[in-house]
Amino acid sequence: MMKTLKRFLKITKPFIHLQIIGFLITVFYSVAYFAAPIASRYMIDIVLPSKSFVLLKSGIIIFFIVCILQPLFGFFRNILFLSMSEKISNYLKCDLYQSLMKTNMDFFINNKKGAIISRIMNDSDNISDFITSFFVVVLKNIILIILISCAMFYLSPLITLSVFSISVITLVLLTYLSKGIQSIARTTFEKKDELNTILTQSLDSMETIKAYLMESHFVNGFMGISSQIERINIRLGKRKQFLSIGVEGLIVTCTMFIYGVGFYQVMNQQITLGSVVSLGLYFQMIVPAIMELANNNFRIQQIIPSLDRIEEYETLPVEEQGDIWIDEFSTIQVEDMRFGYDDSNIVIDNLNMTLKRGEMVAIIGDNGCGKSTLTKLLLGLHRAKSGKVKYENECVEDISLKSIRNKVSYVPQNASLLTMSVIDNIKCGLNRIQDNEIIELSKKMGFYESILELENGFETVINESTNVSGGQKQKIALIRAMVRNPNAIILDEPTAALDQESVRALLKYLKLESKDKIIAIITHNREVIEICDKVFNLSYASSIN
């Protein structure tokens, strides 16, 4: 429990000022809540027997003030903790997102997109909602339990000790019966991850699903997991209802005991009627307070899996990199490289090659021989199991990855565009690049007219409904790579989506650029291969002039 509390405090530390204000408001709320039975006792034991209109008027005013303060303080408390909840949720989401941006590519290979989205969006909200209610419930109820216990002992030690003994035995039994919640909750989160993964995959691959009549396969998969979640939630719900009926039974039993023994003592003039009524009211107030604290244990068991999942992402390994900054380089060397995504699947083995400025190199090979993987190794997106990648004799492990990616432009086989205008997609955050530079470059590359065919030309906003063709998408990605004026250009099947005229225009431009740049092109296109200075066959690790 203490370990979990420390984890909560770590998350809420940036919001300590809100917690202090919330604590003070909660104290005022609890005191107002506690004062209601005292006001009732005053009305019954003092005002009614006196038959005084003056006392009645003052009693009603006191009772009204005490009762109205409860919702008033409750309103301010709820507004404050609502703000705190949203701030914590935002803090966690931003923190997790930054961790994702800083981690290495191995993480994205080994984790499904739907599961990642689920952790950032759902787990952050779950934790923020719980922490907020946790502080509200714990603070309010601890204060109430202390105040009410003292008041009940003052009114009747015998009745108080009796009902407390019954309550403790019942609550211990209910707590024991609530075991296993954490395991059930963890399973729920895992199943929700699977459901998110299916949903994401369905949306990303809808054309393929429909083209190959796979709708029923995905529907059955979705319904199967959704049904499992339904059954798990019903199990959790039944446990909650069992606890709820146990508490209600406890309240009924103890209330009967309080009024039975209390009225007997009233008849024997051992206690006043107002005291008995106050005891009954206090007990009905203290049991929910105790149960809410006990239920926090129930809720903690549910939320611990979310905490574990959040912490796992918060401690993701950061991309390893050196501190050497390179502004210029004329060679990229690969020495004795060996790489595999796992030990049983070695993709590249004992590779040696050199890319030089002034040369345009075609990289060819059979499917699965590691061509696309090689480009990621050159960019430092993956690390080789053994061997080295060197930029101007400096190992990639010793170089700042930012400096490499500033000087190496890469266009993957399936280039992605961001939800922003074409011009902003090309700039990719580099505001130093002027619009006229992009337009001039697109003309040199022979892509200008194609971009103008879009709805708003270079100002067209790319959206998820694919408002650009595959060829236009490829051209935008190629312009984006070239406008940075890089030292090296690595292209993965750049001509696959281009028409013949665009291919020729691109190759003409690349040939001119290769005079003072390193250009490596992964390709199966014979026209591309023929224009290159060298051809490197990765299947046989051989170079041909």
XYZ file of C-alpha atoms in Angstrom:
545
model
C 0.000 0.000 0.000
C 2.818 2.425 0.927
C 4.578 1.697 -2.369
C 1.397 2.501 -4.303
C 0.877 5.686 -2.272
C 4.426 6.815 -3.096
C 3.699 6.259 -6.789
C 0.574 8.421 -6.517
C 2.483 11.160 -4.696
C 5.158 11.128 -7.404
C 2.511 11.730 -10.077
C 0.756 14.480 -8.101
C 3.919 16.276 -6.929
C 3.702 18.996 -9.645
C 0.216 19.866 -8.361
C 0.998 20.181 -4.644
C -0.532 23.690 -4.453
C -3.889 22.354 -5.680
C -3.691 19.516 -3.158
C -3.162 21.949 -0.265
C -6.136 24.092 -1.296
C -8.207 20.946 -1.821
C -7.227 19.671 1.621
C -8.411 22.891 3.306
C -11.732 22.905 1.435
C -12.219 19.208 2.284
C -11.637 19.955 5.978
C -14.325 22.665 5.899
C -16.697 20.325 4.028
C -16.128 17.512 6.545
C -16.711 19.796 9.525
C -19.980 21.052 7.984
C -21.025 17.449 7.269
C -20.133 16.406 10.820
C -22.075 19.317 12.340
C -25.453 18.261 10.871
C -26.260 15.606 13.550
C -25.128 18.052 16.265
C -27.630 20.573 14.915
C -30.310 17.847 14.904
C -29.527 16.947 18.521
C -29.744 20.630 19.498
C -33.186 20.909 17.876
C -34.504 17.744 19.600
C -32.969 18.075 23.071
C -32.923 21.875 23.519
C -35.335 23.623 21.150
C -38.351 21.262 21.271
C -38.558 20.920 25.095
C -38.145 24.711 25.541
C -41.183 25.538 23.371
C -39.408 28.865 22.714
C -40.055 30.627 19.383
C -36.745 32.517 19.729
C -34.771 29.289 20.181
C -36.720 27.703 17.306
C -35.810 30.588 15.001
C -32.123 30.492 15.966
C -32.109 26.672 15.731
C -33.565 26.735 12.198
C -30.995 29.355 11.133
C -28.137 27.268 12.579
C -29.506 24.109 10.943
C -29.863 25.908 7.586
C -26.304 27.307 7.711
C -24.838 23.907 8.616
C -26.761 22.149 5.829
C -26.101 24.775 3.114
C -22.354 24.798 3.812
C -22.092 21.123 2.787
C -23.079 21.551 -0.901
C -21.266 24.892 -1.050
C -17.914 23.489 0.089
C -18.619 20.342 -1.958
C -19.079 22.461 -5.098
C -15.739 24.256 -4.696
C -14.003 20.992 -3.808
C -15.356 19.198 -6.881
C -14.407 22.072 -9.213
C -10.873 22.101 -7.796
C -10.371 18.359 -8.104
C -11.900 18.349 -11.592
C -9.196 20.824 -12.617
C -6.571 18.678 -10.914
C -7.830 15.535 -12.675
C -7.568 17.135 -16.117
C -4.107 18.524 -15.343
C -2.852 15.099 -14.215
C -4.342 13.435 -17.302
C -2.701 16.001 -19.580
C 0.613 15.701 -17.691
C 0.656 11.895 -18.006
C -0.302 11.872 -21.691
C 2.350 14.453 -22.586
C 4.960 12.654 -20.476
C 4.222 9.295 -22.119
C 4.160 10.835 -25.589
C 7.575 12.415 -25.006
C 8.908 9.038 -23.838
C 7.643 7.464 -27.069
C 9.301 10.161 -29.157
C 12.646 9.603 -27.430
C 12.743 5.805 -27.402
C 14.341 3.598 -30.045
C 12.645 1.926 -32.999
C 12.884 -1.550 -31.432
C 10.015 -0.580 -29.139
C 7.689 0.146 -32.078
C 8.634 -3.121 -33.764
C 7.783 -5.135 -30.647
C 4.548 -3.329 -29.675
C 1.234 -2.992 -31.475
C -0.109 0.433 -32.364
C -3.497 -0.137 -30.714
C -1.860 -1.156 -27.418
C 0.325 1.967 -27.445
C -2.688 4.221 -28.062
C -4.646 2.459 -25.307
C -1.932 3.064 -22.727
C -1.510 6.732 -23.522
C -5.204 7.594 -23.787
C -7.050 5.157 -21.497
C -4.545 4.446 -18.727
C -3.752 8.147 -18.274
C -7.451 8.951 -17.829
C -7.968 5.983 -15.486
C -5.125 7.080 -13.223
C -6.053 10.781 -13.193
C -9.693 9.965 -12.355
C -8.649 7.583 -9.605
C -6.030 9.853 -8.039
C -8.455 12.763 -7.886
C -11.243 10.734 -6.297
C -8.666 8.987 -4.102
C -7.563 12.238 -2.496
C -11.135 13.491 -2.154
C -12.325 10.244 -0.579
C -9.320 9.624 1.659
C -9.083 13.168 3.031
C -12.808 13.582 3.594
C -13.322 10.168 5.136
C -10.302 10.170 7.439
C -11.417 13.516 8.861
C -15.020 12.317 9.183
C -14.076 9.014 10.815
C -11.968 10.795 13.444
C -14.629 13.408 14.205
C -17.562 10.981 14.193
C -15.765 8.353 16.291
C -15.001 10.948 18.964
C -18.597 12.226 18.908
C -20.101 8.719 19.134
C -17.858 7.746 22.044
C -18.844 10.959 23.780
C -22.558 10.243 23.294
C -22.469 6.521 24.237
C -19.272 4.471 24.699
C -21.259 1.207 25.064
C -23.253 1.534 21.825
C -20.220 2.835 19.919
C -17.912 -0.041 20.960
C -20.616 -2.604 20.147
C -21.378 -1.363 16.623
C -17.679 -0.798 15.874
C -16.911 -4.415 16.808
C -19.655 -5.690 14.485
C -18.421 -3.367 11.708
C -14.764 -4.417 11.958
C -15.599 -8.135 11.722
C -17.873 -7.538 8.705
C -15.382 -5.292 6.882
C -12.485 -7.732 7.389
C -14.636 -10.493 5.907
C -15.659 -8.338 2.916
C -12.044 -7.286 2.275
C -10.949 -10.927 2.257
C -13.675 -11.814 -0.228
C -12.594 -8.990 -2.581
C -9.201 -10.580 -3.319
C -8.251 -11.257 -6.929
C -9.441 -7.883 -8.222
C -5.965 -6.862 -9.423
C -5.601 -9.968 -11.591
C -9.051 -9.487 -13.152
C -8.345 -5.790 -13.823
C -5.017 -6.587 -15.495
C -6.777 -9.033 -17.812
C -9.335 -6.331 -18.673
C -6.612 -3.874 -19.705
C -4.864 -6.515 -21.813
C -8.100 -7.357 -23.609
C -8.799 -3.662 -24.224
C -5.331 -3.400 -25.790
C -6.223 -6.268 -28.126
C -9.540 -4.616 -29.005
C -7.777 -1.322 -29.788
C -5.268 -3.174 -31.958
C -8.013 -4.846 -34.017
C -9.855 -1.537 -34.409
C -6.704 0.330 -35.491
C -5.702 -2.419 -37.902
C -9.214 -2.469 -39.383
C -9.224 1.285 -40.013
C -5.712 1.200 -41.498
C -6.462 -1.746 -43.784
C -10.129 -1.272 -44.738
C -9.472 -1.466 -48.502
C -7.602 -4.769 -48.135
C -10.256 -6.180 -45.792
C -13.043 -5.427 -48.261
C -11.056 -6.476 -51.337
C -10.323 -9.916 -49.835
C -13.743 -10.374 -48.168
C -12.228 -10.454 -44.665
C -15.026 -8.499 -42.974
C -16.376 -11.550 -41.121
C -12.887 -12.497 -39.898
C -12.346 -9.092 -38.295
C -15.930 -8.842 -37.009
C -15.629 -12.265 -35.344
C -12.289 -11.305 -33.801
C -13.654 -7.996 -32.515
C -16.834 -9.574 -31.134
C -14.870 -12.388 -29.488
C -12.595 -10.054 -27.532
C -15.466 -7.665 -26.770
C -17.445 -10.600 -25.331
C -14.477 -11.570 -23.152
C -14.318 -8.000 -21.806
C -18.072 -8.161 -21.153
C -17.693 -11.350 -19.085
C -14.745 -9.936 -17.130
C -16.625 -6.700 -16.370
C -19.637 -8.699 -15.182
C -17.354 -10.623 -12.788
C -16.012 -7.338 -11.439
C -19.514 -5.896 -11.199
C -20.782 -8.917 -9.250
C -17.975 -8.515 -6.728
C -18.843 -4.845 -6.316
C -22.526 -5.675 -5.820
C -21.618 -8.344 -3.279
C -19.623 -5.783 -1.303
C -22.453 -3.274 -1.639
C -25.119 -5.606 -0.257
C -22.765 -6.568 2.571
C -22.399 -2.921 3.547
C -26.146 -2.334 3.371
C -26.714 -5.348 5.613
C -24.167 -3.975 8.074
C -25.889 -0.569 8.164
C -29.339 -2.109 8.757
C -28.070 -4.427 11.522
C -26.123 -1.762 13.394
C -28.852 0.885 13.001
C -31.360 -1.532 14.546
C -28.905 -2.144 17.394
C -28.351 1.598 17.967
C -32.065 2.433 18.057
C -33.005 -0.669 20.047
C -30.395 -0.187 22.770
C -30.658 3.610 22.537
C -34.419 3.764 23.021
C -34.112 1.311 25.906
C -31.597 3.686 27.537
C -33.897 6.667 26.802
C -36.694 4.850 28.640
C -34.329 4.384 31.578
C -33.249 8.054 31.300
C -29.630 7.007 30.659
C -29.415 8.993 27.402
C -31.415 11.682 25.589
C -33.544 11.099 22.485
C -31.436 13.636 20.565
C -28.299 11.648 21.400
C -29.846 8.426 20.027
C -30.909 10.177 16.814
C -27.414 11.668 16.506
C -25.826 8.237 17.050
C -28.007 6.779 14.283
C -27.152 9.602 11.910
C -23.455 9.421 12.751
C -23.349 5.681 12.183
C -25.044 6.042 8.802
C -22.383 8.647 7.985
C -19.362 6.712 9.264
C -20.083 3.370 7.575
C -20.038 4.816 4.027
C -16.867 6.695 5.005
C -15.209 3.478 6.202
C -16.470 1.575 3.160
C -15.204 4.198 0.761
C -11.786 3.818 2.347
C -12.082 0.037 2.112
C -13.293 0.315 -1.477
C -10.199 2.327 -2.242
C -8.307 -0.904 -1.681
C -10.672 -2.506 -4.202
C -10.068 0.350 -6.656
C -6.322 0.315 -6.021
C -6.243 -3.340 -7.072
C -7.977 -2.281 -10.288
C -5.685 0.685 -10.938
C -2.308 -0.948 -10.135
C -2.108 -2.546 -13.622
C -2.568 0.934 -15.139
C 0.183 2.296 -12.891
C 2.482 -0.545 -13.944
C 1.747 0.075 -17.620
C 2.299 3.837 -17.268
C 5.594 3.343 -15.411
C 6.748 0.898 -18.071
C 6.336 3.608 -20.718
C 7.809 6.342 -18.504
C 11.006 4.305 -18.178
C 11.402 3.398 -21.847
C 15.054 3.363 -22.932
C 16.111 6.572 -24.675
C 17.768 6.321 -28.085
C 21.463 5.852 -27.453
C 23.696 8.376 -29.170
C 27.084 10.020 -28.920
C 27.986 13.682 -28.617
C 30.157 14.151 -31.713
C 28.574 16.619 -34.146
C 29.309 16.177 -37.838
C 28.604 18.976 -40.306
C 30.187 17.404 -43.372
C 31.159 13.902 -44.440
C 32.254 12.384 -47.735
C 31.949 8.668 -46.921
C 29.629 6.259 -45.141
C 31.320 2.969 -44.307
C 29.797 -0.324 -43.218
C 32.269 -2.738 -41.630
C 31.557 -6.398 -40.765
C 27.914 -5.601 -39.962
C 25.635 -8.245 -38.492
C 21.988 -7.570 -37.658
C 18.811 -9.472 -36.870
C 15.507 -8.564 -35.240
C 16.105 -11.577 -32.996
C 18.838 -14.211 -32.665
C 17.009 -16.694 -34.886
C 16.403 -14.208 -37.717
C 19.702 -12.712 -38.907
C 18.920 -10.366 -41.806
C 22.393 -8.957 -42.527
C 25.561 -10.965 -41.902
C 29.172 -9.778 -42.283
C 28.355 -6.853 -44.603
C 31.073 -4.484 -45.844
C 30.408 -1.546 -48.158
C 31.388 2.099 -48.700
C 29.234 4.938 -50.020
C 31.211 7.903 -51.354
C 30.415 11.487 -52.243
C 30.112 11.910 -56.002
C 28.726 8.405 -56.504
C 25.188 7.277 -57.140
C 24.815 3.711 -55.865
C 21.966 1.289 -56.556
C 21.345 -1.272 -53.819
C 19.623 -4.373 -55.150
C 18.895 -7.864 -53.870
C 16.254 -10.487 -53.253
C 13.216 -9.791 -51.108
C 14.075 -10.098 -47.423
C 17.831 -9.704 -47.871
C 17.881 -6.592 -45.652
C 17.846 -3.656 -48.085
C 15.330 -1.537 -46.149
C 16.862 -2.660 -42.859
C 20.247 -1.376 -44.054
C 18.842 2.136 -44.533
C 17.564 2.150 -40.948
C 20.966 1.022 -39.686
C 22.673 3.831 -41.609
C 20.340 6.361 -39.947
C 20.894 4.919 -36.476
C 17.243 3.846 -36.195
C 18.530 0.353 -35.313
C 21.851 -0.764 -33.874
C 23.843 -3.617 -35.389
C 24.523 -6.683 -33.247
C 28.153 -6.443 -34.322
C 30.230 -4.434 -36.773
C 30.212 -0.699 -37.385
C 28.616 2.100 -39.389
C 31.004 5.040 -39.816
C 30.520 8.585 -41.024
C 33.893 9.994 -42.048
C 35.618 7.376 -39.817
C 33.424 8.264 -36.804
C 31.293 5.385 -35.476
C 27.552 6.057 -35.526
C 27.380 5.185 -31.802
C 29.681 8.147 -31.050
C 27.840 10.665 -33.228
C 24.836 12.785 -32.294
C 21.860 11.232 -34.099
C 20.441 14.709 -34.586
C 23.502 15.686 -36.636
C 23.190 12.534 -38.776
C 19.500 13.074 -39.452
C 20.140 16.737 -40.230
C 22.567 15.726 -42.950
C 21.007 12.506 -44.273
C 17.647 12.620 -46.076
C 15.666 9.411 -46.189
C 12.548 8.510 -48.169
C 11.125 5.116 -47.106
C 9.258 2.801 -49.437
C 5.908 3.819 -47.978
C 6.520 7.458 -47.128
C 4.020 8.956 -44.704
C 2.612 12.474 -44.865
C 1.412 14.441 -41.866
C -2.006 16.070 -41.419
C -0.919 19.536 -42.521
C -0.516 21.437 -45.785
C 1.742 20.160 -48.562
C 4.123 23.086 -48.031
C 4.355 22.341 -44.284
C 4.847 18.634 -44.988
C 7.829 19.558 -47.133
C 9.283 21.972 -44.564
C 8.761 19.396 -41.813
C 9.350 21.976 -39.077
C 12.281 23.751 -40.772
C 10.927 27.301 -40.909
C 14.194 28.596 -42.375
C 13.107 27.040 -45.684
C 11.234 29.615 -47.772
C 8.154 28.790 -49.850
C 9.805 30.027 -53.038
C 12.725 27.602 -52.473
C 10.262 24.704 -52.392
C 8.486 25.867 -55.535
C 11.779 26.288 -57.429
C 12.987 22.865 -56.288
C 9.736 21.187 -57.346
C 10.192 22.705 -60.813
C 13.784 21.411 -61.044
C 12.601 17.947 -60.060
C 9.746 18.038 -62.575
C 7.033 17.711 -59.909
C 5.631 21.266 -59.873
C 2.675 20.716 -62.220
C 1.651 17.530 -60.424
C 1.444 19.336 -57.057
C -0.578 22.181 -58.619
C -3.200 19.619 -59.671
C -4.147 19.197 -56.003
C -7.251 21.058 -54.788
C -5.284 23.997 -53.342
C -1.877 23.278 -54.787
C 0.901 23.566 -52.215
C -1.621 24.776 -49.605
C -3.704 21.580 -49.833
C -4.090 20.010 -46.388
C -3.345 16.290 -46.360
C -6.056 14.296 -44.580
C -6.846 10.708 -43.638
C -9.256 10.274 -46.524
C -6.300 10.120 -48.942
C -6.814 13.302 -50.949
C -3.507 12.743 -52.782
C -2.559 9.954 -55.170
C 0.280 7.530 -54.460
C 2.447 9.304 -57.037
C 1.766 12.773 -55.601
C 2.494 11.453 -52.121
C 5.845 10.084 -53.308
C 6.728 13.368 -55.015
C 5.985 15.389 -51.876
C 8.205 13.031 -49.850
C 11.029 13.351 -52.409
C 10.850 17.167 -52.415
C 10.899 17.064 -48.598
C 14.097 15.007 -48.680
C 15.903 17.233 -51.204
C 14.957 20.685 -49.868
C 17.089 20.146 -46.751
C 20.256 20.192 -48.909
C 21.622 17.030 -47.268
C 25.090 15.470 -47.546
C 23.577 12.061 -48.250
C 20.306 10.911 -49.776
C 18.909 7.417 -49.149
C 15.877 6.416 -51.196
C 13.902 3.186 -50.853
C 12.105 2.313 -54.119
C 11.543 6.012 -54.975
C 10.142 5.309 -58.443
C 7.577 2.645 -57.493
C 4.589 5.041 -57.570
C 5.848 7.384 -60.312
C 4.889 7.497 -63.975
C 7.631 7.118 -66.586
C 7.969 10.852 -67.249
C 8.363 11.592 -63.532
C 10.933 8.788 -63.171
C 13.087 10.299 -65.912
C 12.809 13.798 -64.406
C 13.782 12.466 -60.965
C 16.775 10.498 -62.273
C 18.026 13.507 -64.209
C 17.854 15.621 -61.042
C 19.534 12.951 -58.896
C 22.378 12.553 -61.387
C 23.132 16.271 -61.137
C 22.922 16.192 -57.331
C 25.228 13.168 -57.066
C 28.262 15.286 -58.051
C 28.602 16.607 -54.494
C 26.406 14.198 -52.528
C 26.230 10.570 -51.472
C 23.172 8.985 -53.093
C 22.032 5.420 -52.361
C 18.906 4.034 -54.017
C 17.222 0.748 -53.154
C 15.546 -0.321 -56.361
C 14.386 -3.051 -58.711
C 13.957 -0.584 -61.589
C 16.397 -1.334 -64.420
C 16.341 2.292 -65.592
C 17.514 3.412 -62.138
C 20.189 0.718 -61.979
C 21.598 1.688 -65.389
C 22.052 5.363 -64.477
C 23.891 4.598 -61.201
C 27.698 4.602 -60.933
C 27.738 1.444 -58.840
C 25.394 -1.425 -58.109
C 25.622 -3.216 -54.774
C 23.900 -6.613 -54.633
C 23.033 -7.161 -50.983
C 22.075 -10.796 -51.606
C 25.718 -11.570 -52.393
C 27.360 -8.576 -50.632
C 29.098 -7.642 -53.877
C 29.745 -4.355 -55.677
C 29.664 -3.860 -59.471
C 30.887 -0.724 -61.261
